[in-house]
JSON list of C-alpha atoms in Angstrom, two decimals:
[
{"chain": "R", "resi": 1, "resn": "MET", "atom": "CA", "xyz": [11.47, -31.02, 65.48]},
{"chain": "R", "resi": 2, "resn": "ASN", "atom": "CA", "xyz": [9.65, -31.46, 62.11]},
{"chain": "R", "resi": 3, "resn": "LEU", "atom": "CA", "xyz": [8.83, -34.61, 60.40]},
{"chain": "R", "resi": 4, "resn": "LYS", "atom": "CA", "xyz": [11.59, -34.14, 57.49]},
{"chain": "R", "resi": 5, "resn": "VAL", "atom": "CA", "xyz": [14.17, -33.70, 60.12]},
{"chain": "R", "resi": 6, "resn": "LYS", "atom": "CA", "xyz": [13.23, -36.78, 62.17]},
{"chain": "R", "resi": 7, "resn": "LYS", "atom": "CA", "xyz": [13.18, -38.89, 58.96]},
{"chain": "R", "resi": 8, "resn": "PHE", "atom": "CA", "xyz": [16.91, -37.73, 58.26]},
{"chain": "R", "resi": 9, "resn": "PHE", "atom": "CA", "xyz": [18.22, -38.36, 61.79]},
{"chain": "R", "resi": 10, "resn": "LYS", "atom": "CA", "xyz": [16.48, -41.74, 62.24]},
{"chain": "R", "resi": 11, "resn": "PRO", "atom": "CA", "xyz": [18.53, -43.73, 59.84]},
{"chain": "R", "resi": 12, "resn": "LEU", "atom": "CA", "xyz": [21.86, -41.86, 60.76]},
{"chain": "R", "resi": 13, "resn": "ILE", "atom": "CA", "xyz": [21.31, -42.67, 64.57]},
{"chain": "R", "resi": 14, "resn": "PHE", "atom": "CA", "xyz": [20.68, -46.31, 63.54]},
{"chain": "R", "resi": 15, "resn": "ILE", "atom": "CA", "xyz": [23.80, -46.43, 61.44]},
{"chain": "R", "resi": 16, "resn": "VAL", "atom": "CA", "xyz": [26.11, -44.80, 64.25]},
{"chain": "R", "resi": 17, "resn": "THR", "atom": "CA", "xyz": [24.59, -47.20, 66.79]},
{"chain": "R", "resi": 18, "resn": "ILE", "atom": "CA", "xyz": [25.27, -50.41, 64.58]},
{"chain": "R", "resi": 19, "resn": "SER", "atom": "CA", "xyz": [29.04, -49.12, 63.73]},
{"chain": "R", "resi": 20, "resn": "LEU", "atom": "CA", "xyz": [29.67, -48.58, 67.43]},
{"chain": "R", "resi": 21, "resn": "PHE", "atom": "CA", "xyz": [28.29, -52.09, 68.43]},
{"chain": "R", "resi": 22, "resn": "VAL", "atom": "CA", "xyz": [30.45, -53.81, 65.67]},
{"chain": "R", "resi": 23, "resn": "PHE", "atom": "CA", "xyz": [33.50, -51.77, 66.93]},
{"chain": "R", "resi": 24, "resn": "LEU", "atom": "CA", "xyz": [33.07, -53.02, 70.34]},
{"chain": "R", "resi": 25, "resn": "ILE", "atom": "CA", "xyz": [32.38, -56.38, 69.48]},
{"chain": "R", "resi": 26, "resn": "THR", "atom": "CA", "xyz": [35.58, -56.63, 67.39]},
{"chain": "R", "resi": 27, "resn": "THR", "atom": "CA", "xyz": [37.68, -54.99, 69.93]},
{"chain": "R", "resi": 28, "resn": "LEU", "atom": "CA", "xyz": [36.51, -57.32, 72.67]},
{"chain": "R", "resi": 29, "resn": "THR", "atom": "CA", "xyz": [36.88, -60.61, 70.34]},
{"chain": "R", "resi": 30, "resn": "SER", "atom": "CA", "xyz": [40.48, -59.37, 69.52]},
{"chain": "R", "resi": 31, "resn": "ALA", "atom": "CA", "xyz": [41.44, -58.92, 73.02]},
{"chain": "R", "resi": 32, "resn": "GLU", "atom": "CA", "xyz": [40.13, -62.31, 73.98]},
{"chain": "R", "resi": 33, "resn": "LYS", "atom": "CA", "xyz": [42.04, -64.11, 71.32]},
{"chain": "R", "resi": 34, "resn": "ASN", "atom": "CA", "xyz": [45.36, -62.12, 72.25]},
{"chain": "R", "resi": 35, "resn": "PRO", "atom": "CA", "xyz": [45.25, -60.93, 75.97]},
{"chain": "R", "resi": 36, "resn": "ALA", "atom": "CA", "xyz": [48.97, -60.56, 75.89]},
{"chain": "R", "resi": 37, "resn": "SER", "atom": "CA", "xyz": [48.58, -57.70, 73.42]},
{"chain": "R", "resi": 38, "resn": "ALA", "atom": "CA", "xyz": [45.84, -56.07, 75.09]},
{"chain": "R", "resi": 39, "resn": "GLN", "atom": "CA", "xyz": [47.92, -55.84, 78.15]},
{"chain": "R", "resi": 40, "resn": "ARG", "atom": "CA", "xyz": [51.17, -55.15, 76.50]},
{"chain": "R", "resi": 41, "resn": "ASN", "atom": "CA", "xyz": [51.20, -51.43, 77.43]},
{"chain": "R", "resi": 42, "resn": "LEU", "atom": "CA", "xyz": [50.34, -52.56, 81.26]},
{"chain": "R", "resi": 43, "resn": "ILE", "atom": "CA", "xyz": [53.16, -54.83, 81.83]},
{"chain": "R", "resi": 44, "resn": "PRO", "atom": "CA", "xyz": [56.72, -53.38, 82.33]},
{"chain": "R", "resi": 45, "resn": "ALA", "atom": "CA", "xyz": [59.57, -54.74, 80.57]},
{"chain": "R", "resi": 46, "resn": "VAL", "atom": "CA", "xyz": [61.96, -57.15, 82.56]},
{"chain": "R", "resi": 47, "resn": "ASN", "atom": "CA", "xyz": [65.51, -56.40, 81.87]},
{"chain": "R", "resi": 48, "resn": "ASP", "atom": "CA", "xyz": [68.13, -59.05, 81.74]},
{"chain": "R", "resi": 49, "resn": "SER", "atom": "CA", "xyz": [69.81, -58.33, 85.03]},
{"chain": "R", "resi": 50, "resn": "LEU", "atom": "CA", "xyz": [66.48, -59.20, 86.77]},
{"chain": "R", "resi": 51, "resn": "GLU", "atom": "CA", "xyz": [65.94, -62.29, 85.01]},
{"chain": "R", "resi": 52, "resn": "GLU", "atom": "CA", "xyz": [69.58, -63.46, 85.90]},
{"chain": "R", "resi": 53, "resn": "GLU", "atom": "CA", "xyz": [68.76, -62.52, 89.69]},
{"chain": "R", "resi": 54, "resn": "SER", "atom": "CA", "xyz": [65.36, -64.53, 89.28]},
{"chain": "R", "resi": 55, "resn": "LEU", "atom": "CA", "xyz": [67.17, -67.62, 88.02]},
{"chain": "R", "resi": 56, "resn": "TYR", "atom": "CA", "xyz": [69.73, -67.28, 91.02]},
{"chain": "R", "resi": 57, "resn": "ASP", "atom": "CA", "xyz": [66.77, -66.93, 93.46]},
{"chain": "R", "resi": 58, "resn": "SER", "atom": "CA", "xyz": [64.42, -69.37, 92.08]},
{"chain": "R", "resi": 59, "resn": "MET", "atom": "CA", "xyz": [67.18, -72.06, 92.10]},
{"chain": "R", "resi": 60, "resn": "ARG", "atom": "CA", "xyz": [68.16, -70.94, 95.46]},
{"chain": "R", "resi": 61, "resn": "LEU", "atom": "CA", "xyz": [71.78, -70.89, 94.51]},
{"chain": "R", "resi": 62, "resn": "ASP", "atom": "CA", "xyz": [72.71, -68.74, 97.58]},
{"chain": "R", "resi": 63, "resn": "THR", "atom": "CA", "xyz": [71.95, -71.84, 99.71]},
{"chain": "R", "resi": 64, "resn": "THR", "atom": "CA", "xyz": [74.68, -73.69, 98.02]},
{"chain": "R", "resi": 65, "resn": "GLY", "atom": "CA", "xyz": [77.31, -71.02, 98.78]},
{"chain": "R", "resi": 66, "resn": "LEU", "atom": "CA", "xyz": [77.71, -69.73, 95.16]},
{"chain": "R", "resi": 67, "resn": "SER", "atom": "CA", "xyz": [78.14, -65.96, 95.45]},
{"chain": "R", "resi": 68, "resn": "ARG", "atom": "CA", "xyz": [75.35, -63.88, 93.46]},
{"chain": "R", "resi": 69, "resn": "GLU", "atom": "CA", "xyz": [78.45, -62.06, 91.93]},
{"chain": "R", "resi": 70, "resn": "ALA", "atom": "CA", "xyz": [79.86, -65.23, 90.64]},
{"chain": "R", "resi": 71, "resn": "PHE", "atom": "CA", "xyz": [76.72, -66.19, 89.02]},
{"chain": "R", "resi": 72, "resn": "GLU", "atom": "CA", "xyz": [75.83, -62.89, 87.37]},
{"chain": "R", "resi": 73, "resn": "ASN", "atom": "CA", "xyz": [79.36, -62.28, 85.84]},
{"chain": "R", "resi": 74, "resn": "ALA", "atom": "CA", "xyz": [79.24, -65.91, 84.52]},
{"chain": "R", "resi": 75, "resn": "ILE", "atom": "CA", "xyz": [75.91, -65.25, 82.86]},
{"chain": "R", "resi": 76, "resn": "GLN", "atom": "CA", "xyz": [77.19, -62.11, 81.33]},
{"chain": "R", "resi": 77, "resn": "GLY", "atom": "CA", "xyz": [80.28, -63.75, 79.91]},
{"chain": "R", "resi": 78, "resn": "TYR", "atom": "CA", "xyz": [78.38, -66.62, 78.64]},
{"chain": "R", "resi": 79, "resn": "ASP", "atom": "CA", "xyz": [75.99, -64.19, 76.80]},
{"chain": "R", "resi": 80, "resn": "HIS", "atom": "CA", "xyz": [79.29, -62.77, 75.16]},
{"chain": "R", "resi": 81, "resn": "LEU", "atom": "CA", "xyz": [80.62, -66.03, 74.25]},
{"chain": "R", "resi": 82, "resn": "GLU", "atom": "CA", "xyz": [77.20, -67.30, 72.81]},
{"chain": "R", "resi": 83, "resn": "GLU", "atom": "CA", "xyz": [77.04, -64.09, 70.63]},
{"chain": "R", "resi": 84, "resn": "LYS", "atom": "CA", "xyz": [80.42, -64.92, 69.22]},
{"chain": "R", "resi": 85, "resn": "GLY", "atom": "CA", "xyz": [79.27, -68.22, 68.48]},
{"chain": "R", "resi": 86, "resn": "ARG", "atom": "CA", "xyz": [81.84, -69.98, 70.74]},
{"chain": "R", "resi": 87, "resn": "ILE", "atom": "CA", "xyz": [79.34, -72.20, 72.57]},
{"chain": "R", "resi": 88, "resn": "LYS", "atom": "CA", "xyz": [78.36, -75.57, 71.10]},
{"chain": "R", "resi": 89, "resn": "ASN", "atom": "CA", "xyz": [76.22, -76.60, 73.95]},
{"chain": "R", "resi": 90, "resn": "PRO", "atom": "CA", "xyz": [74.50, -73.57, 75.62]},
{"chain": "R", "resi": 91, "resn": "ASP", "atom": "CA", "xyz": [72.44, -75.81, 78.02]},
{"chain": "R", "resi": 92, "resn": "ILE", "atom": "CA", "xyz": [75.14, -76.10, 80.71]},
{"chain": "R", "resi": 93, "resn": "LEU", "atom": "CA", "xyz": [77.17, -73.44, 82.68]},
{"chain": "R", "resi": 94, "resn": "SER", "atom": "CA", "xyz": [79.99, -74.22, 85.11]},
{"chain": "R", "resi": 95, "resn": "ILE", "atom": "CA", "xyz": [81.26, -71.99, 87.80]},
{"chain": "R", "resi": 96, "resn": "ILE", "atom": "CA", "xyz": [84.29, -72.35, 90.07]},
{"chain": "R", "resi": 97, "resn": "ASP", "atom": "CA", "xyz": [83.98, -69.90, 92.79]},
{"chain": "R", "resi": 98, "resn": "PHE", "atom": "CA", "xyz": [87.41, -69.08, 94.11]},
{"chain": "R", "resi": 99, "resn": "SER", "atom": "CA", "xyz": [85.91, -66.57, 96.65]},
{"chain": "R", "resi": 100, "resn": "LEU", "atom": "CA", "xyz": [85.31, -69.85, 98.55]},
{"chain": "R", "resi": 101, "resn": "PRO", "atom": "CA", "xyz": [88.06, -71.83, 100.39]},
{"chain": "R", "resi": 102, "resn": "SER", "atom": "CA", "xyz": [89.04, -75.46, 99.09]},
{"chain": "R", "resi": 103, "resn": "SER", "atom": "CA", "xyz": [87.27, -76.81, 101.98]},
{"chain": "R", "resi": 104, "resn": "LYS", "atom": "CA", "xyz": [84.11, -76.00, 100.34]},
{"chain": "R", "resi": 105, "resn": "LYS", "atom": "CA", "xyz": [82.08, -77.49, 97.27]},
{"chain": "R", "resi": 106, "resn": "ARG", "atom": "CA", "xyz": [83.01, -74.42, 94.81]},
{"chain": "R", "resi": 107, "resn": "LEU", "atom": "CA", "xyz": [82.37, -76.30, 91.37]},
{"chain": "R", "resi": 108, "resn": "PHE", "atom": "CA", "xyz": [78.77, -75.69, 90.38]},
{"chain": "R", "resi": 109, "resn": "VAL", "atom": "CA", "xyz": [77.55, -77.33, 87.10]},
{"chain": "R", "resi": 110, "resn": "ILE", "atom": "CA", "xyz": [74.12, -75.89, 86.28]},
{"chain": "R", "resi": 111, "resn": "ASP", "atom": "CA", "xyz": [71.61, -76.92, 83.73]},
{"chain": "R", "resi": 112, "resn": "LEU", "atom": "CA", "xyz": [70.24, -73.47, 82.43]},
{"chain": "R", "resi": 113, "resn": "LYS", "atom": "CA", "xyz": [67.66, -75.00, 80.45]},
{"chain": "R", "resi": 114, "resn": "ASN", "atom": "CA", "xyz": [65.93, -77.06, 82.99]},
{"chain": "R", "resi": 115, "resn": "LYS", "atom": "CA", "xyz": [67.02, -74.90, 86.00]},
{"chain": "R", "resi": 116, "resn": "LEU", "atom": "CA", "xyz": [68.81, -77.65, 87.78]},
{"chain": "R", "resi": 117, "resn": "LEU", "atom": "CA", "xyz": [72.02, -77.82, 89.73]},
{"chain": "R", "resi": 118, "resn": "LEU", "atom": "CA", "xyz": [73.42, -80.95, 88.20]},
{"chain": "R", "resi": 119, "resn": "PHE", "atom": "CA", "xyz": [76.70, -81.08, 90.32]},
{"chain": "R", "resi": 120, "resn": "ASN", "atom": "CA", "xyz": [78.25, -79.27, 93.33]},
{"chain": "R", "resi": 121, "resn": "THR", "atom": "CA", "xyz": [81.66, -80.63, 94.30]},
{"chain": "R", "resi": 122, "resn": "LEU", "atom": "CA", "xyz": [85.24, -79.93, 95.61]},
{"chain": "R", "resi": 123, "resn": "VAL", "atom": "CA", "xyz": [87.72, -78.59, 93.30]},
{"chain": "R", "resi": 124, "resn": "SER", "atom": "CA", "xyz": [91.37, -77.88, 93.71]},
{"chain": "R", "resi": 125, "resn": "HIS", "atom": "CA", "xyz": [93.51, -74.59, 92.83]},
{"chain": "R", "resi": 126, "resn": "GLY", "atom": "CA", "xyz": [97.08, -74.38, 91.90]},
{"chain": "R", "resi": 127, "resn": "ARG", "atom": "CA", "xyz": [99.60, -75.04, 94.60]},
{"chain": "R", "resi": 128, "resn": "ASN", "atom": "CA", "xyz": [101.14, -71.41, 94.21]},
{"chain": "R", "resi": 129, "resn": "SER", "atom": "CA", "xyz": [97.67, -69.79, 93.96]},
{"chain": "R", "resi": 130, "resn": "GLY", "atom": "CA", "xyz": [97.38, -69.93, 97.92]},
{"chain": "R", "resi": 131, "resn": "THR", "atom": "CA", "xyz": [96.83, -72.61, 100.50]},
{"chain": "R", "resi": 132, "resn": "LEU", "atom": "CA", "xyz": [93.20, -72.63, 101.78]},
{"chain": "R", "resi": 133, "resn": "VAL", "atom": "CA", "xyz": [91.95, -69.83, 99.51]},
{"chain": "R", "resi": 134, "resn": "ALA", "atom": "CA", "xyz": [93.12, -69.10, 96.11]},
{"chain": "R", "resi": 135, "resn": "ASN", "atom": "CA", "xyz": [94.36, -65.32, 96.02]},
{"chain": "R", "resi": 136, "resn": "THR", "atom": "CA", "xyz": [96.92, -65.17, 93.26]},
{"chain": "R", "resi": 137, "resn": "PHE", "atom": "CA", "xyz": [96.59, -66.13, 89.52]},
{"chain": "R", "resi": 138, "resn": "SER", "atom": "CA", "xyz": [98.81, -66.39, 86.56]},
{"chain": "R", "resi": 139, "resn": "ASN", "atom": "CA", "xyz": [98.76, -67.30, 82.80]},
{"chain": "R", "resi": 140, "resn": "LYS", "atom": "CA", "xyz": [102.43, -68.21, 82.61]},
{"chain": "R", "resi": 141, "resn": "SER", "atom": "CA", "xyz": [103.97, -71.72, 82.13]},
{"chain": "R", "resi": 142, "resn": "ASN", "atom": "CA", "xyz": [105.34, -73.28, 85.38]},
{"chain": "R", "resi": 143, "resn": "SER", "atom": "CA", "xyz": [103.76, -70.83, 87.36]},
{"chain": "R", "resi": 144, "resn": "TYR", "atom": "CA", "xyz": [101.67, -73.55, 89.15]},
{"chain": "R", "resi": 145, "resn": "LYS", "atom": "CA", "xyz": [98.91, -71.27, 89.61]},
{"chain": "R", "resi": 146, "resn": "SER", "atom": "CA", "xyz": [95.21, -71.16, 88.33]},
{"chain": "R", "resi": 147, "resn": "SER", "atom": "CA", "xyz": [93.93, -68.86, 85.72]},
{"chain": "R", "resi": 148, "resn": "LEU", "atom": "CA", "xyz": [90.72, -66.79, 86.11]},
{"chain": "R", "resi": 149, "resn": "GLY", "atom": "CA", "xyz": [88.03, -66.14, 83.53]},
{"chain": "R", "resi": 150, "resn": "PHE", "atom": "CA", "xyz": [86.21, -67.94, 81.00]},
{"chain": "R", "resi": 151, "resn": "TYR", "atom": "CA", "xyz": [86.99, -71.14, 79.41]},
{"chain": "R", "resi": 152, "resn": "VAL", "atom": "CA", "xyz": [85.16, -73.20, 76.59]},
{"chain": "R", "resi": 153, "resn": "THR", "atom": "CA", "xyz": [85.68, -77.07, 77.29]},
{"chain": "R", "resi": 154, "resn": "GLY", "atom": "CA", "xyz": [87.19, -79.14, 74.72]},
{"chain": "R", "resi": 155, "resn": "ASP", "atom": "CA", "xyz": [87.47, -82.75, 74.00]},
{"chain": "R", "resi": 156, "resn": "THR", "atom": "CA", "xyz": [88.55, -85.69, 76.41]},
{"chain": "R", "resi": 157, "resn": "TYR", "atom": "CA", "xyz": [91.38, -87.83, 76.47]},
{"chain": "R", "resi": 158, "resn": "SER", "atom": "CA", "xyz": [93.19, -90.35, 78.80]},
{"chain": "R", "resi": 159, "resn": "GLY", "atom": "CA", "xyz": [96.46, -89.08, 80.22]},
{"chain": "R", "resi": 160, "resn": "GLU", "atom": "CA", "xyz": [98.60, -89.15, 83.33]},
{"chain": "R", "resi": 161, "resn": "HIS", "atom": "CA", "xyz": [95.57, -88.48, 85.55]},
{"chain": "R", "resi": 162, "resn": "GLY", "atom": "CA", "xyz": [93.20, -90.71, 83.74]},
{"chain": "R", "resi": 163, "resn": "TYR", "atom": "CA", "xyz": [89.93, -89.49, 82.06]},
{"chain": "R", "resi": 164, "resn": "SER", "atom": "CA", "xyz": [90.58, -85.72, 81.52]},
{"chain": "R", "resi": 165, "resn": "LEU", "atom": "CA", "xyz": [89.14, -82.76, 79.76]},
{"chain": "R", "resi": 166, "resn": "ARG", "atom": "CA", "xyz": [90.83, -79.97, 77.73]},
{"chain": "R", "resi": 167, "resn": "LEU", "atom": "CA", "xyz": [89.91, -76.58, 78.66]},
{"chain": "R", "resi": 168, "resn": "ILE", "atom": "CA", "xyz": [90.31, -73.65, 75.99]},
{"chain": "R", "resi": 169, "resn": "GLY", "atom": "CA", "xyz": [90.92, -70.31, 77.60]},
{"chain": "R", "resi": 170, "resn": "GLU", "atom": "CA", "xyz": [89.06, -67.47, 76.02]},
{"chain": "R", "resi": 171, "resn": "GLU", "atom": "CA", "xyz": [90.61, -64.36, 77.35]},
{"chain": "R", "resi": 172, "resn": "ALA", "atom": "CA", "xyz": [94.01, -63.15, 75.87]},
{"chain": "R", "resi": 173, "resn": "GLY", "atom": "CA", "xyz": [96.63, -62.38, 78.47]},
{"chain": "R", "resi": 174, "resn": "ILE", "atom": "CA", "xyz": [94.54, -63.91, 81.24]},
{"chain": "R", "resi": 175, "resn": "ASN", "atom": "CA", "xyz": [93.99, -67.63, 80.46]},
{"chain": "R", "resi": 176, "resn": "ASP", "atom": "CA", "xyz": [94.54, -68.28, 76.95]},
{"chain": "R", "resi": 177, "resn": "ASN", "atom": "CA", "xyz": [97.72, -70.38, 77.57]},
{"chain": "R", "resi": 178, "resn": "ALA", "atom": "CA", "xyz": [95.95, -73.03, 79.09]},
{"chain": "R", "resi": 179, "resn": "LEU", "atom": "CA", "xyz": [96.29, -75.53, 76.42]},
{"chain": "R", "resi": 180, "resn": "SER", "atom": "CA", "xyz": [100.02, -74.94, 76.39]},
{"chain": "R", "resi": 181, "resn": "ARG", "atom": "CA", "xyz": [100.29, -75.13, 79.97]},
{"chain": "R", "resi": 182, "resn": "GLY", "atom": "CA", "xyz": [98.36, -78.38, 80.19]},
{"chain": "R", "resi": 183, "resn": "ILE", "atom": "CA", "xyz": [95.71, -77.00, 82.28]},
{"chain": "R", "resi": 184, "resn": "VAL", "atom": "CA", "xyz": [92.74, -79.50, 82.06]},
{"chain": "R", "resi": 185, "resn": "MET", "atom": "CA", "xyz": [90.04, -80.99, 84.23]},
{"chain": "R", "resi": 186, "resn": "HIS", "atom": "CA", "xyz": [90.97, -84.35, 85.77]},
{"chain": "R", "resi": 187, "resn": "SER", "atom": "CA", "xyz": [90.49, -86.46, 89.04]},
{"chain": "R", "resi": 188, "resn": "ALA", "atom": "CA", "xyz": [93.02, -86.43, 92.00]},
{"chain": "R", "resi": 189, "resn": "ALA", "atom": "CA", "xyz": [93.12, -88.59, 95.27]},
{"chain": "R", "resi": 190, "resn": "TYR", "atom": "CA", "xyz": [93.90, -85.46, 97.04]},
{"chain": "R", "resi": 191, "resn": "VAL", "atom": "CA", "xyz": [90.64, -83.83, 96.56]},
{"chain": "R", "resi": 192, "resn": "ASN", "atom": "CA", "xyz": [88.64, -85.44, 99.31]},
{"chain": "R", "resi": 193, "resn": "GLU", "atom": "CA", "xyz": [86.74, -84.86, 102.49]},
{"chain": "R", "resi": 194, "resn": "ALA", "atom": "CA", "xyz": [89.30, -86.82, 104.44]},
{"chain": "R", "resi": 195, "resn": "LEU", "atom": "CA", "xyz": [92.00, -84.29, 103.86]},
{"chain": "R", "resi": 196, "resn": "ILE", "atom": "CA", "xyz": [89.69, -81.42, 105.01]},
{"chain": "R", "resi": 197, "resn": "LYS", "atom": "CA", "xyz": [88.90, -83.10, 108.08]},
{"chain": "R", "resi": 198, "resn": "SER", "atom": "CA", "xyz": [92.79, -83.84, 108.77]},
{"chain": "R", "resi": 199, "resn": "GLN", "atom": "CA", "xyz": [94.46, -80.61, 107.67]},
{"chain": "R", "resi": 200, "resn": "GLY", "atom": "CA", "xyz": [91.60, -78.04, 106.89]},
{"chain": "R", "resi": 201, "resn": "TYR", "atom": "CA", "xyz": [91.97, -77.79, 103.00]},
{"chain": "R", "resi": 202, "resn": "ILE", "atom": "CA", "xyz": [92.35, -80.31, 100.08]},
{"chain": "R", "resi": 203, "resn": "GLY", "atom": "CA", "xyz": [95.42, -80.97, 98.17]},
{"chain": "R", "resi": 204, "resn": "ARG", "atom": "CA", "xyz": [96.58, -78.42, 95.43]},
{"chain": "R", "resi": 205, "resn": "SER", "atom": "CA", "xyz": [97.45, -78.98, 91.69]},
{"chain": "R", "resi": 206, "resn": "LEU", "atom": "CA", "xyz": [99.98, -77.53, 89.17]},
{"chain": "R", "resi": 207, "resn": "GLY", "atom": "CA", "xyz": [97.14, -75.18, 88.20]},
{"chain": "R", "resi": 208, "resn": "CYS", "atom": "CA", "xyz": [94.29, -77.68, 87.17]},
{"chain": "R", "resi": 209, "resn": "PRO", "atom": "CA", "xyz": [90.95, -77.77, 88.22]},
{"chain": "R", "resi": 210, "resn": "ALA", "atom": "CA", "xyz": [91.09, -81.27, 89.88]},
{"chain": "R", "resi": 211, "resn": "ILE", "atom": "CA", "xyz": [87.99, -82.88, 91.15]},
{"chain": "R", "resi": 212, "resn": "PRO", "atom": "CA", "xyz": [87.16, -85.88, 93.16]},
{"chain": "R", "resi": 213, "resn": "GLU", "atom": "CA", "xyz": [87.80, -89.31, 91.83]},
{"chain": "R", "resi": 214, "resn": "ASN", "atom": "CA", "xyz": [84.24, -90.69, 92.57]},
{"chain": "R", "resi": 215, "resn": "VAL", "atom": "CA", "xyz": [82.42, -87.95, 90.32]},
{"chain": "R", "resi": 216, "resn": "HIS", "atom": "CA", "xyz": [85.13, -86.80, 87.81]},
{"chain": "R", "resi": 217, "resn": "ARG", "atom": "CA", "xyz": [83.79, -88.97, 84.84]},
{"chain": "R", "resi": 218, "resn": "LYS", "atom": "CA", "xyz": [80.11, -87.99, 85.51]},
{"chain": "R", "resi": 219, "resn": "VAL", "atom": "CA", "xyz": [81.04, -84.31, 85.66]},
{"chain": "R", "resi": 220, "resn": "ILE", "atom": "CA", "xyz": [83.46, -84.26, 82.60]},
{"chain": "R", "resi": 221, "resn": "GLU", "atom": "CA", "xyz": [80.72, -86.35, 80.54]},
{"chain": "R", "resi": 222, "resn": "ARG", "atom": "CA", "xyz": [78.29, -83.54, 81.22]},
{"chain": "R", "resi": 223, "resn": "ILE", "atom": "CA", "xyz": [80.43, -80.50, 80.63]},
{"chain": "R", "resi": 224, "resn": "ARG", "atom": "CA", "xyz": [82.69, -81.74, 77.61]},
{"chain": "R", "resi": 225, "resn": "ASN", "atom": "CA", "xyz": [82.74, -80.43, 74.15]},
{"chain": "R", "resi": 226, "resn": "GLY", "atom": "CA", "xyz": [81.60, -76.68, 74.09]},
{"chain": "R", "resi": 227, "resn": "THR", "atom": "CA", "xyz": [80.10, -75.80, 77.43]},
{"chain": "R", "resi": 228, "resn": "VAL", "atom": "CA", "xyz": [81.22, -72.74, 79.27]},
{"chain": "R", "resi": 229, "resn": "LEU", "atom": "CA", "xyz": [83.35, -72.91, 82.34]},
{"chain": "R", "resi": 230, "resn": "PHE", "atom": "CA", "xyz": [84.09, -69.73, 84.49]},
{"chain": "R", "resi": 231, "resn": "PHE", "atom": "CA", "xyz": [86.80, -69.37, 87.33]},
{"chain": "R", "resi": 232, "resn": "TYR", "atom": "CA", "xyz": [85.61, -66.61, 89.36]},
{"chain": "R", "resi": 233, "resn": "SER", "atom": "CA", "xyz": [87.35, -64.48, 92.06]},
{"chain": "R", "resi": 234, "resn": "PRO", "atom": "CA", "xyz": [86.91, -60.87, 93.10]},
{"chain": "R", "resi": 235, "resn": "ASP", "atom": "CA", "xyz": [90.44, -60.30, 91.98]},
{"chain": "R", "resi": 236, "resn": "LYS", "atom": "CA", "xyz": [91.40, -56.92, 91.12]},
{"chain": "R", "resi": 237, "resn": "TYR", "atom": "CA", "xyz": [93.80, -57.44, 88.24]},
{"chain": "R", "resi": 238, "resn": "TYR", "atom": "CA", "xyz": [91.21, -59.62, 86.49]},
{"chain": "R", "resi": 239, "resn": "SER", "atom": "CA", "xyz": [88.52, -57.07, 86.97]},
{"chain": "R", "resi": 240, "resn": "MET", "atom": "CA", "xyz": [90.70, -54.39, 85.46]},
{"chain": "R", "resi": 241, "resn": "HIS", "atom": "CA", "xyz": [91.80, -56.60, 82.37]},
{"chain": "R", "resi": 242, "resn": "THR", "atom": "CA", "xyz": [88.90, -58.81, 81.46]},
{"chain": "R", "resi": 243, "resn": "GLN", "atom": "CA", "xyz": [87.09, -57.82, 78.11]},
{"chain": "R", "resi": 244, "resn": "MET", "atom": "CA", "xyz": [84.31, -60.18, 78.99]},
{"chain": "R", "resi": 245, "resn": "LEU", "atom": "CA", "xyz": [82.33, -58.17, 81.66]},
{"chain": "R", "resi": 246, "resn": "ALA", "atom": "CA", "xyz": [80.96, -54.51, 81.67]},
{"chain": "R", "resi": 247, "resn": "LYS", "atom": "CA", "xyz": [83.39, -52.55, 83.90]},
{"chain": "R", "resi": 248, "resn": "ASP", "atom": "CA", "xyz": [80.32, -50.97, 85.95]},
{"chain": "R", "resi": 249, "resn": "SER", "atom": "CA", "xyz": [79.10, -54.60, 86.73]},
{"chain": "R", "resi": 250, "resn": "ILE", "atom": "CA", "xyz": [82.27, -55.56, 88.37]},
{"chain": "R", "resi": 251, "resn": "ASN", "atom": "CA", "xyz": [82.99, -54.71, 92.10]},
{"chain": "R", "resi": 252, "resn": "SER", "atom": "CA", "xyz": [86.75, -53.81, 92.56]}
]
């Protein structure tokens, strides 16, 4: 290579080397400042159902008796109501799992924000919904049956059963007669462990979710005014008629 060619390539090689060095330094610095973006393509997206399962698992809700299906359905309906702007207090989700007998603690009050199970207690079903297990449901007045589905909690009042909580049924034809039927959460002396020991099940209501006297005020205070309450059962009629849940997510 002659002298003229060497003089031409020397500065060119120097410029290319410097440019490459600057590029590498800039790239490494950017990655250090924002490691998440550098790895974005390496981390698979986590879908909603996996997040729900993770919450169920991380809280070890299976150990409490709450079924995974009840929880996942509750989350799905909760999301639907939140999209509609129906929830005033999104931190709390309550589930009554009617797949469990009344001798089990089947009311679960969950703090979604802090991932805590706040209450797990006994709760009644309607006298005509069954004896030990609730297996038939109705939205009709004077049926004395429980109504399944999603509710938003209303205000409190002092009535026949003392401190009580109004429940607003969110599903047309399934539980939207709750207010006119007087379906509320209240305390009842017949919801106690002693009755379970003596007869194998707690007392039954006229359709209201009655809870023990020693916790009712604390529970009602925590869930009142705009939280979601879900009455769950693997009931075929409900599965076929609810608009709150995707049909492919319901086990018929």
